[in-house]
XYZ file of C-alpha atoms in Angstrom:
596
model
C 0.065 23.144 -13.077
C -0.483 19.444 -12.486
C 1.416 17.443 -10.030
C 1.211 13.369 -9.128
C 0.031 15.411 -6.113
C -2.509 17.499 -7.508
C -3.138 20.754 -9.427
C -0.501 23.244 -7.499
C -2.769 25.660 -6.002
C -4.232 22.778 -4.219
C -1.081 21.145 -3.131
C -0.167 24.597 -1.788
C -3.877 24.909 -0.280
C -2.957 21.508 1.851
C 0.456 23.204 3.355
C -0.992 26.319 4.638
C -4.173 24.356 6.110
C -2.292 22.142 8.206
C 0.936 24.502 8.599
C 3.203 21.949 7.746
C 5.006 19.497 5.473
C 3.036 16.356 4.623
C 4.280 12.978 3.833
C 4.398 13.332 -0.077
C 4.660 17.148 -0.348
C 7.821 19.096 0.794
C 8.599 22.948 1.144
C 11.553 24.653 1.374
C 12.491 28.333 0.938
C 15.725 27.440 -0.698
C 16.792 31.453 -0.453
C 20.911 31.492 -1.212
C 21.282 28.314 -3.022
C 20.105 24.400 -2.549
C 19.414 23.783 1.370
C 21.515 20.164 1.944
C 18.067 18.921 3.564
C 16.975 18.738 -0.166
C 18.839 15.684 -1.252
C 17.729 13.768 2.227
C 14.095 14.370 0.949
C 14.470 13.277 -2.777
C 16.427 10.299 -1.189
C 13.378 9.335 0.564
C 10.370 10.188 -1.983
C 12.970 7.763 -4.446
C 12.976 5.094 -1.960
C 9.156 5.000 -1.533
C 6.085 6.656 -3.104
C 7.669 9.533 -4.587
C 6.587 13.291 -3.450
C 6.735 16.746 -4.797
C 9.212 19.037 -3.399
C 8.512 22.900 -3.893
C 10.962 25.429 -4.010
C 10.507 29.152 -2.781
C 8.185 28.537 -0.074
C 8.836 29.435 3.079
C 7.335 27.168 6.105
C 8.156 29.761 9.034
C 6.143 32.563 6.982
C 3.157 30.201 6.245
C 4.130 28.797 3.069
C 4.220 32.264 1.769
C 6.895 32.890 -1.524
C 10.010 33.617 0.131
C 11.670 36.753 -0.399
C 15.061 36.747 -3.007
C 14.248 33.017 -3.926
C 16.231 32.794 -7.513
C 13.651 30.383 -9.254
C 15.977 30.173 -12.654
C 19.687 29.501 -10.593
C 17.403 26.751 -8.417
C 16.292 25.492 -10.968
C 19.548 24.410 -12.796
C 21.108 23.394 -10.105
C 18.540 20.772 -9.260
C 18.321 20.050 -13.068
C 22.237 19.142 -12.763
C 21.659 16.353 -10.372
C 19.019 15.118 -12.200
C 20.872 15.208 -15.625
C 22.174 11.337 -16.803
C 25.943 11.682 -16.177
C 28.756 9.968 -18.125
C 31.314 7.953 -16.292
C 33.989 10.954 -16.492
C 31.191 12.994 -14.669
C 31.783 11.603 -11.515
C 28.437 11.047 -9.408
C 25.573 13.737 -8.456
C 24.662 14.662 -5.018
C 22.502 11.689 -5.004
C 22.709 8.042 -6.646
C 21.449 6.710 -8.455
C 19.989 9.322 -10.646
C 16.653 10.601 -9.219
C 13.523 10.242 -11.806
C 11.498 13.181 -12.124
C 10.209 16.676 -13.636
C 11.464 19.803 -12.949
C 9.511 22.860 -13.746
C 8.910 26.975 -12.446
C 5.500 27.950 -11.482
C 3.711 30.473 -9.613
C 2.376 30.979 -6.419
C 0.779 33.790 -5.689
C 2.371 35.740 -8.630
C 5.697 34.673 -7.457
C 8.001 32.117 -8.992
C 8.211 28.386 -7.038
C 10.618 25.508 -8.449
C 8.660 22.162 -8.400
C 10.161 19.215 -7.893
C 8.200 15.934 -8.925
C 9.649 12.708 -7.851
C 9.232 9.491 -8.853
C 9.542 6.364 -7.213
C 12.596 4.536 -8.440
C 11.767 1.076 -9.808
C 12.969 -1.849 -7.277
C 16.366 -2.751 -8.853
C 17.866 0.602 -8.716
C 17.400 0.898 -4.926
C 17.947 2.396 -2.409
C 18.256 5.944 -3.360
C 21.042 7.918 -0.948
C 23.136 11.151 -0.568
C 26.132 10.415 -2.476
C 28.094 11.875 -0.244
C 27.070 10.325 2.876
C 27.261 6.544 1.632
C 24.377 3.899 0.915
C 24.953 3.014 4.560
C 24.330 6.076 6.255
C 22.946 8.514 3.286
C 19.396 5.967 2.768
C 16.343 8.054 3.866
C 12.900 7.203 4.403
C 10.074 9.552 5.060
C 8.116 9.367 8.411
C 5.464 12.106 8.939
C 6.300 15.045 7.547
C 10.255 14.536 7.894
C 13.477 12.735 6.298
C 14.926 9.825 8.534
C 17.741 7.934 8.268
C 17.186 4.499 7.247
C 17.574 1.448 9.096
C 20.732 -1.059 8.079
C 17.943 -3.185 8.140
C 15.934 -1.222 5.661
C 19.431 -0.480 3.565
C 19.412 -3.975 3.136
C 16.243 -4.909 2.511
C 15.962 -2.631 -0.096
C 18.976 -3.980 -1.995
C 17.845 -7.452 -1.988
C 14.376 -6.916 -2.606
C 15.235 -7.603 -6.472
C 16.603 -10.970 -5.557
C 14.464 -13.869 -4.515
C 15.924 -14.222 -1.227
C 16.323 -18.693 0.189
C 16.387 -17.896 3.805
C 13.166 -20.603 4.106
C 15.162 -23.293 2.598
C 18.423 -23.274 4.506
C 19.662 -25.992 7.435
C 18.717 -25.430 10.876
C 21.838 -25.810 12.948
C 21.345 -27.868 16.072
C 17.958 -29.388 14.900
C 17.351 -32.685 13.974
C 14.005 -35.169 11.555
C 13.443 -35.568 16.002
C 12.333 -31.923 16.073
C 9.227 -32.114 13.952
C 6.001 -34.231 14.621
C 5.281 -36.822 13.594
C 1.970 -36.807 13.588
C 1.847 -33.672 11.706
C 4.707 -35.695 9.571
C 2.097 -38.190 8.753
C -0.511 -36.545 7.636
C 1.476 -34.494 5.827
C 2.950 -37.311 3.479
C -0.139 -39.047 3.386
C -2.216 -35.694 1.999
C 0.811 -35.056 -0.668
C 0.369 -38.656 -1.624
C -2.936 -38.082 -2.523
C -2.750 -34.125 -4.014
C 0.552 -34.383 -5.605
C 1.093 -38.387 -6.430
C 3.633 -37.755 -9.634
C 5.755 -36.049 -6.484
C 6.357 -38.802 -4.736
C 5.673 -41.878 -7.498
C 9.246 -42.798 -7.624
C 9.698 -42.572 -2.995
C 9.174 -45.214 -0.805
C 11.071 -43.490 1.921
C 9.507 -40.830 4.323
C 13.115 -38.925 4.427
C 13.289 -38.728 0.418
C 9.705 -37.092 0.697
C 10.546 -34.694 3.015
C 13.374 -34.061 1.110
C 11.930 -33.936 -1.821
C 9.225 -31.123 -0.451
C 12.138 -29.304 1.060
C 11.312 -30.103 5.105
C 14.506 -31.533 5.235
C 17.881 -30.490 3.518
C 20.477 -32.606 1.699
C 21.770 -34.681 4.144
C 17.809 -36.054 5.048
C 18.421 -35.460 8.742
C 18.436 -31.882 8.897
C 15.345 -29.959 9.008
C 15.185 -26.933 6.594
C 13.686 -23.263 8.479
C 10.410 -23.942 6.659
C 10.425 -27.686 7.062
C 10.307 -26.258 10.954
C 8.081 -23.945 10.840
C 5.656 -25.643 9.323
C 5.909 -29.358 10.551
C 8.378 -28.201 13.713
C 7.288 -29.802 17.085
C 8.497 -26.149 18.848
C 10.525 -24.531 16.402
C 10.799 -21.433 19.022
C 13.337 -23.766 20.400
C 15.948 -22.516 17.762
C 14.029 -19.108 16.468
C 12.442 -17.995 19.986
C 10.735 -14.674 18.252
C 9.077 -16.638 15.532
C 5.731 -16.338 17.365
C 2.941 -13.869 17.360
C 2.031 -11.769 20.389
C -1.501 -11.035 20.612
C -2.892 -7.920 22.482
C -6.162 -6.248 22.993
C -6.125 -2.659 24.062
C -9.142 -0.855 25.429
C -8.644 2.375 23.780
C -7.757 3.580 20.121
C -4.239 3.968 20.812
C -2.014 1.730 22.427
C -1.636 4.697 24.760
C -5.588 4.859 26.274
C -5.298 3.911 29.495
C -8.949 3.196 30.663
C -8.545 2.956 34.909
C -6.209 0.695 35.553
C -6.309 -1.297 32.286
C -3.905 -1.124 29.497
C -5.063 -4.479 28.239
C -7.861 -6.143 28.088
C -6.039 -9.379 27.267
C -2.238 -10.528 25.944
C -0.770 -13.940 24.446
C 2.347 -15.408 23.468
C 0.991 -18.002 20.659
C 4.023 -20.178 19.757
C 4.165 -23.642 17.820
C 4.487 -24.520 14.043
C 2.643 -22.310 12.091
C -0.504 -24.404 11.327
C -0.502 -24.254 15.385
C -0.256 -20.714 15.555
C -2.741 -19.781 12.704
C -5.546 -21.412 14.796
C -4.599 -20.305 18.207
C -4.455 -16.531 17.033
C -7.835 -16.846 15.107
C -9.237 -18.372 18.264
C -7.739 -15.582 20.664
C -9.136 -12.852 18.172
C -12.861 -14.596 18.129
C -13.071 -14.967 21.885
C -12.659 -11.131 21.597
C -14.743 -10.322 19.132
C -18.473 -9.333 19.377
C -20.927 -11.422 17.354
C -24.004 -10.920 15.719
C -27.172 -12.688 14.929
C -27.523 -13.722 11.358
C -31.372 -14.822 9.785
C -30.221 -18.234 7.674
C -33.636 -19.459 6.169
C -35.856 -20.776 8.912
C -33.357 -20.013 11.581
C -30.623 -18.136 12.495
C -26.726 -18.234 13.379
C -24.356 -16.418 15.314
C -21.393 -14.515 13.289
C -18.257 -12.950 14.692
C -18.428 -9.198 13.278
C -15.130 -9.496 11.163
C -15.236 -13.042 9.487
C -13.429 -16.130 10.435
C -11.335 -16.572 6.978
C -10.711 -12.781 6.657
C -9.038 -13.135 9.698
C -7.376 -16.563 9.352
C -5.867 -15.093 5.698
C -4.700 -12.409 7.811
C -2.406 -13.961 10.204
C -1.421 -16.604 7.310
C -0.412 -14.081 5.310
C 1.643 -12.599 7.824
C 3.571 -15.562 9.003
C 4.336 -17.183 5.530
C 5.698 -14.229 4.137
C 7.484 -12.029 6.839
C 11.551 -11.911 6.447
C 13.250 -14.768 7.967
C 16.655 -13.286 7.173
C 18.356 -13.022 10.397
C 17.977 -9.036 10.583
C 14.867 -9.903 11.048
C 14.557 -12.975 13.431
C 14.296 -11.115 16.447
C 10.690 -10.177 15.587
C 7.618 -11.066 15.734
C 4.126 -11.741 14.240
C 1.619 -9.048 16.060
C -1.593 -8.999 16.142
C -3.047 -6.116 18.467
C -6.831 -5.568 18.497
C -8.627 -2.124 18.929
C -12.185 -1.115 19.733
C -12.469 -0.094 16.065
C -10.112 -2.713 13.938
C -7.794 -5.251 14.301
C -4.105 -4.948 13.443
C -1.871 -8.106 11.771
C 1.687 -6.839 11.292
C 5.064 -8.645 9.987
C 8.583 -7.688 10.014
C 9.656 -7.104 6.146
C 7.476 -5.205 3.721
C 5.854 -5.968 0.186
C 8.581 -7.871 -1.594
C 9.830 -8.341 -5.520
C 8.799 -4.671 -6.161
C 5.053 -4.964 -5.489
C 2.957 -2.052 -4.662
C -0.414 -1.986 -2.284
C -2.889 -1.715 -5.567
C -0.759 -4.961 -7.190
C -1.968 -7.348 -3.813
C -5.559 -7.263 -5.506
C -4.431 -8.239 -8.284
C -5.111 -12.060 -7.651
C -1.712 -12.841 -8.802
C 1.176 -14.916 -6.323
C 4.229 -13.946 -5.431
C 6.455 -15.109 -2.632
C 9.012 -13.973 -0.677
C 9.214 -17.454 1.070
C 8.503 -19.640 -1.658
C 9.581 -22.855 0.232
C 7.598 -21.901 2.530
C 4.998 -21.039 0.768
C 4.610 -23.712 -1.375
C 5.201 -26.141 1.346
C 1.950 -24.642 3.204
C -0.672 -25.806 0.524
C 0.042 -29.168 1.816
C 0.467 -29.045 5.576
C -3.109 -29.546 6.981
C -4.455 -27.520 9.885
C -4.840 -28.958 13.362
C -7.921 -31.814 13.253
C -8.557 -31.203 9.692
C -7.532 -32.321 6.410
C -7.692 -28.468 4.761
C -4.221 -27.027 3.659
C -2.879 -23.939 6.113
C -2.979 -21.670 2.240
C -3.355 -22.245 -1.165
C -0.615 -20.191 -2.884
C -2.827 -19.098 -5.743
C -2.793 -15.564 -5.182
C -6.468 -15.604 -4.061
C -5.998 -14.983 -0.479
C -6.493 -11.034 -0.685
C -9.050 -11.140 -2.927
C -11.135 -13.983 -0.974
C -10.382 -11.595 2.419
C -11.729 -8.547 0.408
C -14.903 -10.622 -0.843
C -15.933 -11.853 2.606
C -15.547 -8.407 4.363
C -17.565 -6.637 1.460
C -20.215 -9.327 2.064
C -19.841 -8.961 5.468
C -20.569 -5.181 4.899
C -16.685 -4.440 5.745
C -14.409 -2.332 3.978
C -11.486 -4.441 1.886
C -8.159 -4.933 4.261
C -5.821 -1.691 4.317
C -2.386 -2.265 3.415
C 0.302 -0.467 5.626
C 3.224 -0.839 4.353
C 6.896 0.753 5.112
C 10.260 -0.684 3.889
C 10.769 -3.150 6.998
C 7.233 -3.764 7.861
C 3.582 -4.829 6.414
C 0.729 -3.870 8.173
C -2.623 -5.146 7.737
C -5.804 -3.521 9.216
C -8.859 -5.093 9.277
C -12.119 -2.831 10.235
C -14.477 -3.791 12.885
C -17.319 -2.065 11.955
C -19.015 -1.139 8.323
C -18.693 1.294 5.872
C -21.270 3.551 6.934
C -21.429 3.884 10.497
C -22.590 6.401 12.356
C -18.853 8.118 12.871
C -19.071 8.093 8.749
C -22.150 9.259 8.393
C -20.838 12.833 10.375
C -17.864 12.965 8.568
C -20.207 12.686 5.382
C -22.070 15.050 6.514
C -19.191 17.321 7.727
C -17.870 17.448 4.080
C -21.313 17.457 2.461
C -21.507 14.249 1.113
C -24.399 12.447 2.895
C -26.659 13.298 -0.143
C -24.679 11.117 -2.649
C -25.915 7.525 -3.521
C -24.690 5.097 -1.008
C -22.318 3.089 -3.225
C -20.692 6.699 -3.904
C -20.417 7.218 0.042
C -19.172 4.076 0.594
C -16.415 4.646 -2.171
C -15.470 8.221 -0.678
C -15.364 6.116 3.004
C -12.781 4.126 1.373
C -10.396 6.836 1.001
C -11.101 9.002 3.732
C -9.897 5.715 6.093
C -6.916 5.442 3.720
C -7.550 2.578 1.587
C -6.126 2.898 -2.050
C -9.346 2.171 -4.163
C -9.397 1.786 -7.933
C -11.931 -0.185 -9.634
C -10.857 -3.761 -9.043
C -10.407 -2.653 -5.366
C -13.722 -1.125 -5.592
C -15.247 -4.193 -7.143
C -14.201 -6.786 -4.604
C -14.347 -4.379 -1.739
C -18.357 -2.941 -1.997
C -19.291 -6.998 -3.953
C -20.124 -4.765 -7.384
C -19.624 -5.651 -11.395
C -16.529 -4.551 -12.383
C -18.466 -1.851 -14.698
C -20.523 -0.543 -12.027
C -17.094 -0.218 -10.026
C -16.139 2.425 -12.868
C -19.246 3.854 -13.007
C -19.034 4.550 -8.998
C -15.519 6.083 -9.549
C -16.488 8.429 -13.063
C -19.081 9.717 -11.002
C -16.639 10.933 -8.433
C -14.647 12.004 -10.708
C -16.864 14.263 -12.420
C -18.782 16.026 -9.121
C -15.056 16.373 -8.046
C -14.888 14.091 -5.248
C -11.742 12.368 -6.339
C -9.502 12.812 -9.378
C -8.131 10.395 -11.652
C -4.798 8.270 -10.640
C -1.308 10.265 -11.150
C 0.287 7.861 -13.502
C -0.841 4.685 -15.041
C -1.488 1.541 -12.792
C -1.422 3.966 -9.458
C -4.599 4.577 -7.776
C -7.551 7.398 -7.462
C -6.681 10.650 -5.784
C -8.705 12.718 -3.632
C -10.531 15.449 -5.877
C -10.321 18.932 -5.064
C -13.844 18.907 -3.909
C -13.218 16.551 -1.296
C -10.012 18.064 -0.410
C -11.567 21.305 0.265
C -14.645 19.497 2.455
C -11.797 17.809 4.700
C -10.223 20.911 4.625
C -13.059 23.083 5.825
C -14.652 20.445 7.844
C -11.113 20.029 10.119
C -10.698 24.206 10.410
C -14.045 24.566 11.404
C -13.407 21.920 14.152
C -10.692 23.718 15.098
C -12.527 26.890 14.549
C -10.434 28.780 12.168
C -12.607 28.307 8.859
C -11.001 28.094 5.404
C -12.066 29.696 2.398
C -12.835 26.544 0.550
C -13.629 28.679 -2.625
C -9.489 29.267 -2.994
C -9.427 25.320 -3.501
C -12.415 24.936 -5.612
C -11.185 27.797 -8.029
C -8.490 25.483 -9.408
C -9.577 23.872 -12.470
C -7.094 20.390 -12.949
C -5.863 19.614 -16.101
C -8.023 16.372 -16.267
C -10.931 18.393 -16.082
C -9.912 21.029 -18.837
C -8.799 18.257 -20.985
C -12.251 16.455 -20.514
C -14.224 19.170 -20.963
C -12.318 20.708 -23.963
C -13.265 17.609 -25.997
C -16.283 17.250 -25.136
C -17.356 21.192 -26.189
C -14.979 20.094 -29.044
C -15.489 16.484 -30.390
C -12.243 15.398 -31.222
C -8.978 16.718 -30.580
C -5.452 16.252 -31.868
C -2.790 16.719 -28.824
C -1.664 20.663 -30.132
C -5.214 21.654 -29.935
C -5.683 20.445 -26.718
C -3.022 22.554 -25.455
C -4.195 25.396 -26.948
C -7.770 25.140 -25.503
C -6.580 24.058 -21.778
C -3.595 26.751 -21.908
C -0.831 23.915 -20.829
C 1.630 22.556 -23.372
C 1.996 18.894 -24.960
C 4.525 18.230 -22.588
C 2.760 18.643 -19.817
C -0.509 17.080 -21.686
C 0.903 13.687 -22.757
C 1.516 11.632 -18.609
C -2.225 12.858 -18.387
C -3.478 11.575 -21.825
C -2.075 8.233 -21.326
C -4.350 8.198 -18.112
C -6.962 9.171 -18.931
C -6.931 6.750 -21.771
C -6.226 3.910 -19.601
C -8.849 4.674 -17.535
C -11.437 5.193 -20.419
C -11.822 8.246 -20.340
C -10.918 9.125 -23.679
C -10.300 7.109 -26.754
C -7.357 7.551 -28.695
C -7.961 7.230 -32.484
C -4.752 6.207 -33.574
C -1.434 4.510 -31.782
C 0.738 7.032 -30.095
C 3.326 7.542 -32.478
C 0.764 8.401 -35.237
C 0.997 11.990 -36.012
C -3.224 11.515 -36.803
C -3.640 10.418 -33.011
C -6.420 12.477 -32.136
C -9.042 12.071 -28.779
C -12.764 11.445 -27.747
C -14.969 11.101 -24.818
C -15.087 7.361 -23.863
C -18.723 6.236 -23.732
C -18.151 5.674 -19.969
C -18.028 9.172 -19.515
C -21.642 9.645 -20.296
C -23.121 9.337 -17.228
């Protein structure tokens, strides 16, 4: 059986490996009737990346089936809370209605309920225990467990349909005396010159300011993002809008090397055109360079590059949450001996997900802010602090691949955005062993740097893959097919979601961390599973083309089951559909891709 996890057996393989839960993937014996800690779970795989939930397992006994587990009775009674309910119904055990599947398998001959939960689309969060309230019955998973969530996270996710005007309200107390007016100057004089038909009709500075939203209404009063951006010391009124800068000697901000738990710390304070060169500074004076061959001579380059980093920290401090449950925190940016770390309170806004930041396209939480950025100019220069053309994360990804760097890793949780930049390449000696360890080193090196990707986390599909290894977009496919089909990583779980890892390289991580540990796995039980994207592709290609009731009966599954997987693998290109999907005549055939 297919999951957005995985084929079950390897799902199941993952559990007993590590002996225990996982972030996506949930066990519970569920012997006696529905344990409460379900709904707590489904709250939190609906609030955020969804998550398979398997019934009839039992964790104490090594996710063996659990003796007197009713699969059927389970079953219905998590089918009732899933069921659309009238308004005489009265609500479920949690609202809104979950999204899913809900289907009986088996593991090892015996009957398991699986639970596959979907993410529920930004305007119908947060998901939460009906009985417990939004307030106190919002869950969010961390590790391999259900927490409650923050009011701050409550709230964030309620809003986060809304475009929220925190950046353009009055700053009580300040004054037009509070920003500089220097900065002032050049300001108006660059937005006389970019944007002239914005100012044609102005011949006072206050009416321009207003105009671009520095100041409010009454002309006087500086708006938040008139401050930060033009402010003189806007800490004066917001005294955690800064960024504290750290280095730390060890991998952890818990290495302790001697005496020394940091190399070096900074409070970096100012306007934000201020603070976007002072951090860049502090992380270069930390950085190692290199020596670069430039034609007849040669130049010295920090390892990660100067606008990689300066998007970085931009990025961060135009669009964290201003909203004052969020005011009291800061910017950081902490660097280790292996990456550097750029985080911001508030995390990916307007229903965005970590694949759609490639994307190239712009969206703002802070769109004052924001927009007002493109014409500040940085410290001693005439060029703008950002552009606001969504090409910020796809310029950072280009000048790390060139760089020989993998693309930025997004970390993101409901109240937070993490950015992680790498320090060293792709394939490094530590990647090289783990290569080796899974045995992988023999593959092309595009392949190995692809496979890098994911083992350090990074969501890759092929316009990640393209900006993030500098390739054509068709030899990004052609990188990931061949994955695909040697079984390193498996095609994404629904459409627009990224690759998976394969069962081959599941079983290779698998094996490689037991034998570390020195309890080897039998890595055959993981390779035996056959996923249904591999039965489908290989039924049609013995076959030539196939009509949807064939397919089932040649991969042993049922339409139901077969159509989520169709629709990927035809958006990938894996197959070609020959008719639209409500044709009864809609039959399928190997995309030419596929011919490697």
């Amino acid at each position: 059986m297919e999951t957005s996890r995985g084929e079950l057996a390897e799902v199941v393989q993952q559990l007993r490996s590590v002996g225990t839960d996982l972030r996506h993937i949930e066990a519970k014996a569920a012997v006696g009737g529905l344990p409460k800690s379900l709904w707590p779970t489904i709250s939190a795989f609906s609030n955020h990346g969804g998550g398979v939930v398997l019934l009839g397992l039992d964790e104490s006994d090594g996710f063996l089936p659990a003796e007197g587990f009713d699969a059927i009775a389970i079953r219905d009674a998590v089918a009732d809370a899933f069921r659309p309910r009238r308004a005489a119904d009265g609500a479920g055990p949690i609202t809104p209605r979950p999204l899913g599947t809900i289907d009986v398998d088996e593991v090892g001959g015996s009957p398991v309920v699986v639970i596959d939960v979907a993410e529920l689309p930004p305007s119908q969060k947060p998901s939460f225990v009906t009985a417990q309230g939004k307030e106190g019955g919002t869950y969010e998973r961390v590790g391999d467990g259900d927490r409650r969530m923050s009011t701050y996270g409550v709230f964030l996710l309620s809003t986060d349909g809304a475009q929220p005007h925190e950046d353009s309200t009055m700053v009580d107390g300040a004054s037009i005396d509070d920003l500089d007016p220097g900065q002032v100057s050049r300001f108006i004089a660059r937005v006389r010159r970019t944007r002239p038909r914005s100012v044609a009709d102005l011949s006072h500075d206050a009416d321009i300011l207003h105009r671009h939203n520095v100041l409010a209404a009454d002309r006087s009063t500086p708006t938040l993002a008139g401050l930060l951006a033009l402010g003189r010391y806007p800490q004066q009124f917001y005294p955690q809008a800064i960024i504290t800068f750290a280095v730390y000697p060890g991998r952890t901000k818990a290495d302790v090397i001697g005496d020394v738990r940091m190399l070096d710390r900074r409070i970096i304070e100012g306007s934000i055109p201020v603070m976007v060169d002072d951090a860049v500074l502090a992380i270069l004076e930390n950085l190692k360079t290199r020596r670069i061959s430039r034609g007849a001579g040669a130049v010295d380059e920090p390892e990660v590059p100067v606008d990689a980093l300066r998007e970085a920290v931009t990025n961060a401090l135009t669009h964290r949450d201003y909203s004052a449950w969020a005011l009291g925190e800061q910017v950081r940016v902490e660097m280790f001996p292996d990456r550097i770390e750029v985080s911001n309170p508030g995390g990916i806004w307007g229903g965005r997900r970590v694949v759609d930041l490639y994307d190239g396209s712009s969206r703002s939480r802070n769109q004052v802010l924001a927009a007002l950025l493109t014409e500040v100019p940085l410290p001693g220069r005439d060029e703008s602090v950002s552009e606001n053309a969504g090409s910020g994360i796809p310029r950072m990804t280009g000048v790390l691949g060139r760089a020989g760097l993998p693309a930025p890793k997004f970390l993101p949780t409901v109240t937070s955005m993490t950015v992680v930049l790498d320090r060293h390449g792709l394939l490094n000696p530590d990647s090289s062993d783990w290569l080796r360890s899974i045995g992988a080193d023999s593959l092309e090196p595009d392949l190995q740097r692809a496979l890098v990707l994911v083992h350090r986390g990074n969501a890759v599909d092929d316009q990640i893959l393209r900006a993030a290894l500098v390739m054509d977009s068709e030899d990004a496919k052609h990188v990931l097919r061949r994955l695909v089909d040697d079984g390193w990583l498996a095609f994404p779980p629904r459409i627009g979601e990224t690759y998976r890892s394969g069962r081959r390289l599941i079983a290779g991580e698998l094996n490689a961390r037991s034998l570390f540990e020195g309890f080897p796995v039998e890595v055959n039980e993981v390779q035996a599973a056959s996923p249904l994207d591999e039965r489908i592709l290989n039924a049609v290609r013995e076959r030539g083309e196939l009509g949807i009731n064939e397919l089932a009966r040649y991969t042993q599954s049922t339409p139901g089951a077969l159509r989520p997987r169709l629709r990927v693998l035809v958006a990938q290109g894996a197959l070609i559909a020959t008719a639209p999907a409500q044709s009864k005549h809609r039959r399928y055939r190997i995309g030419d891709s596929t011919a490697l």
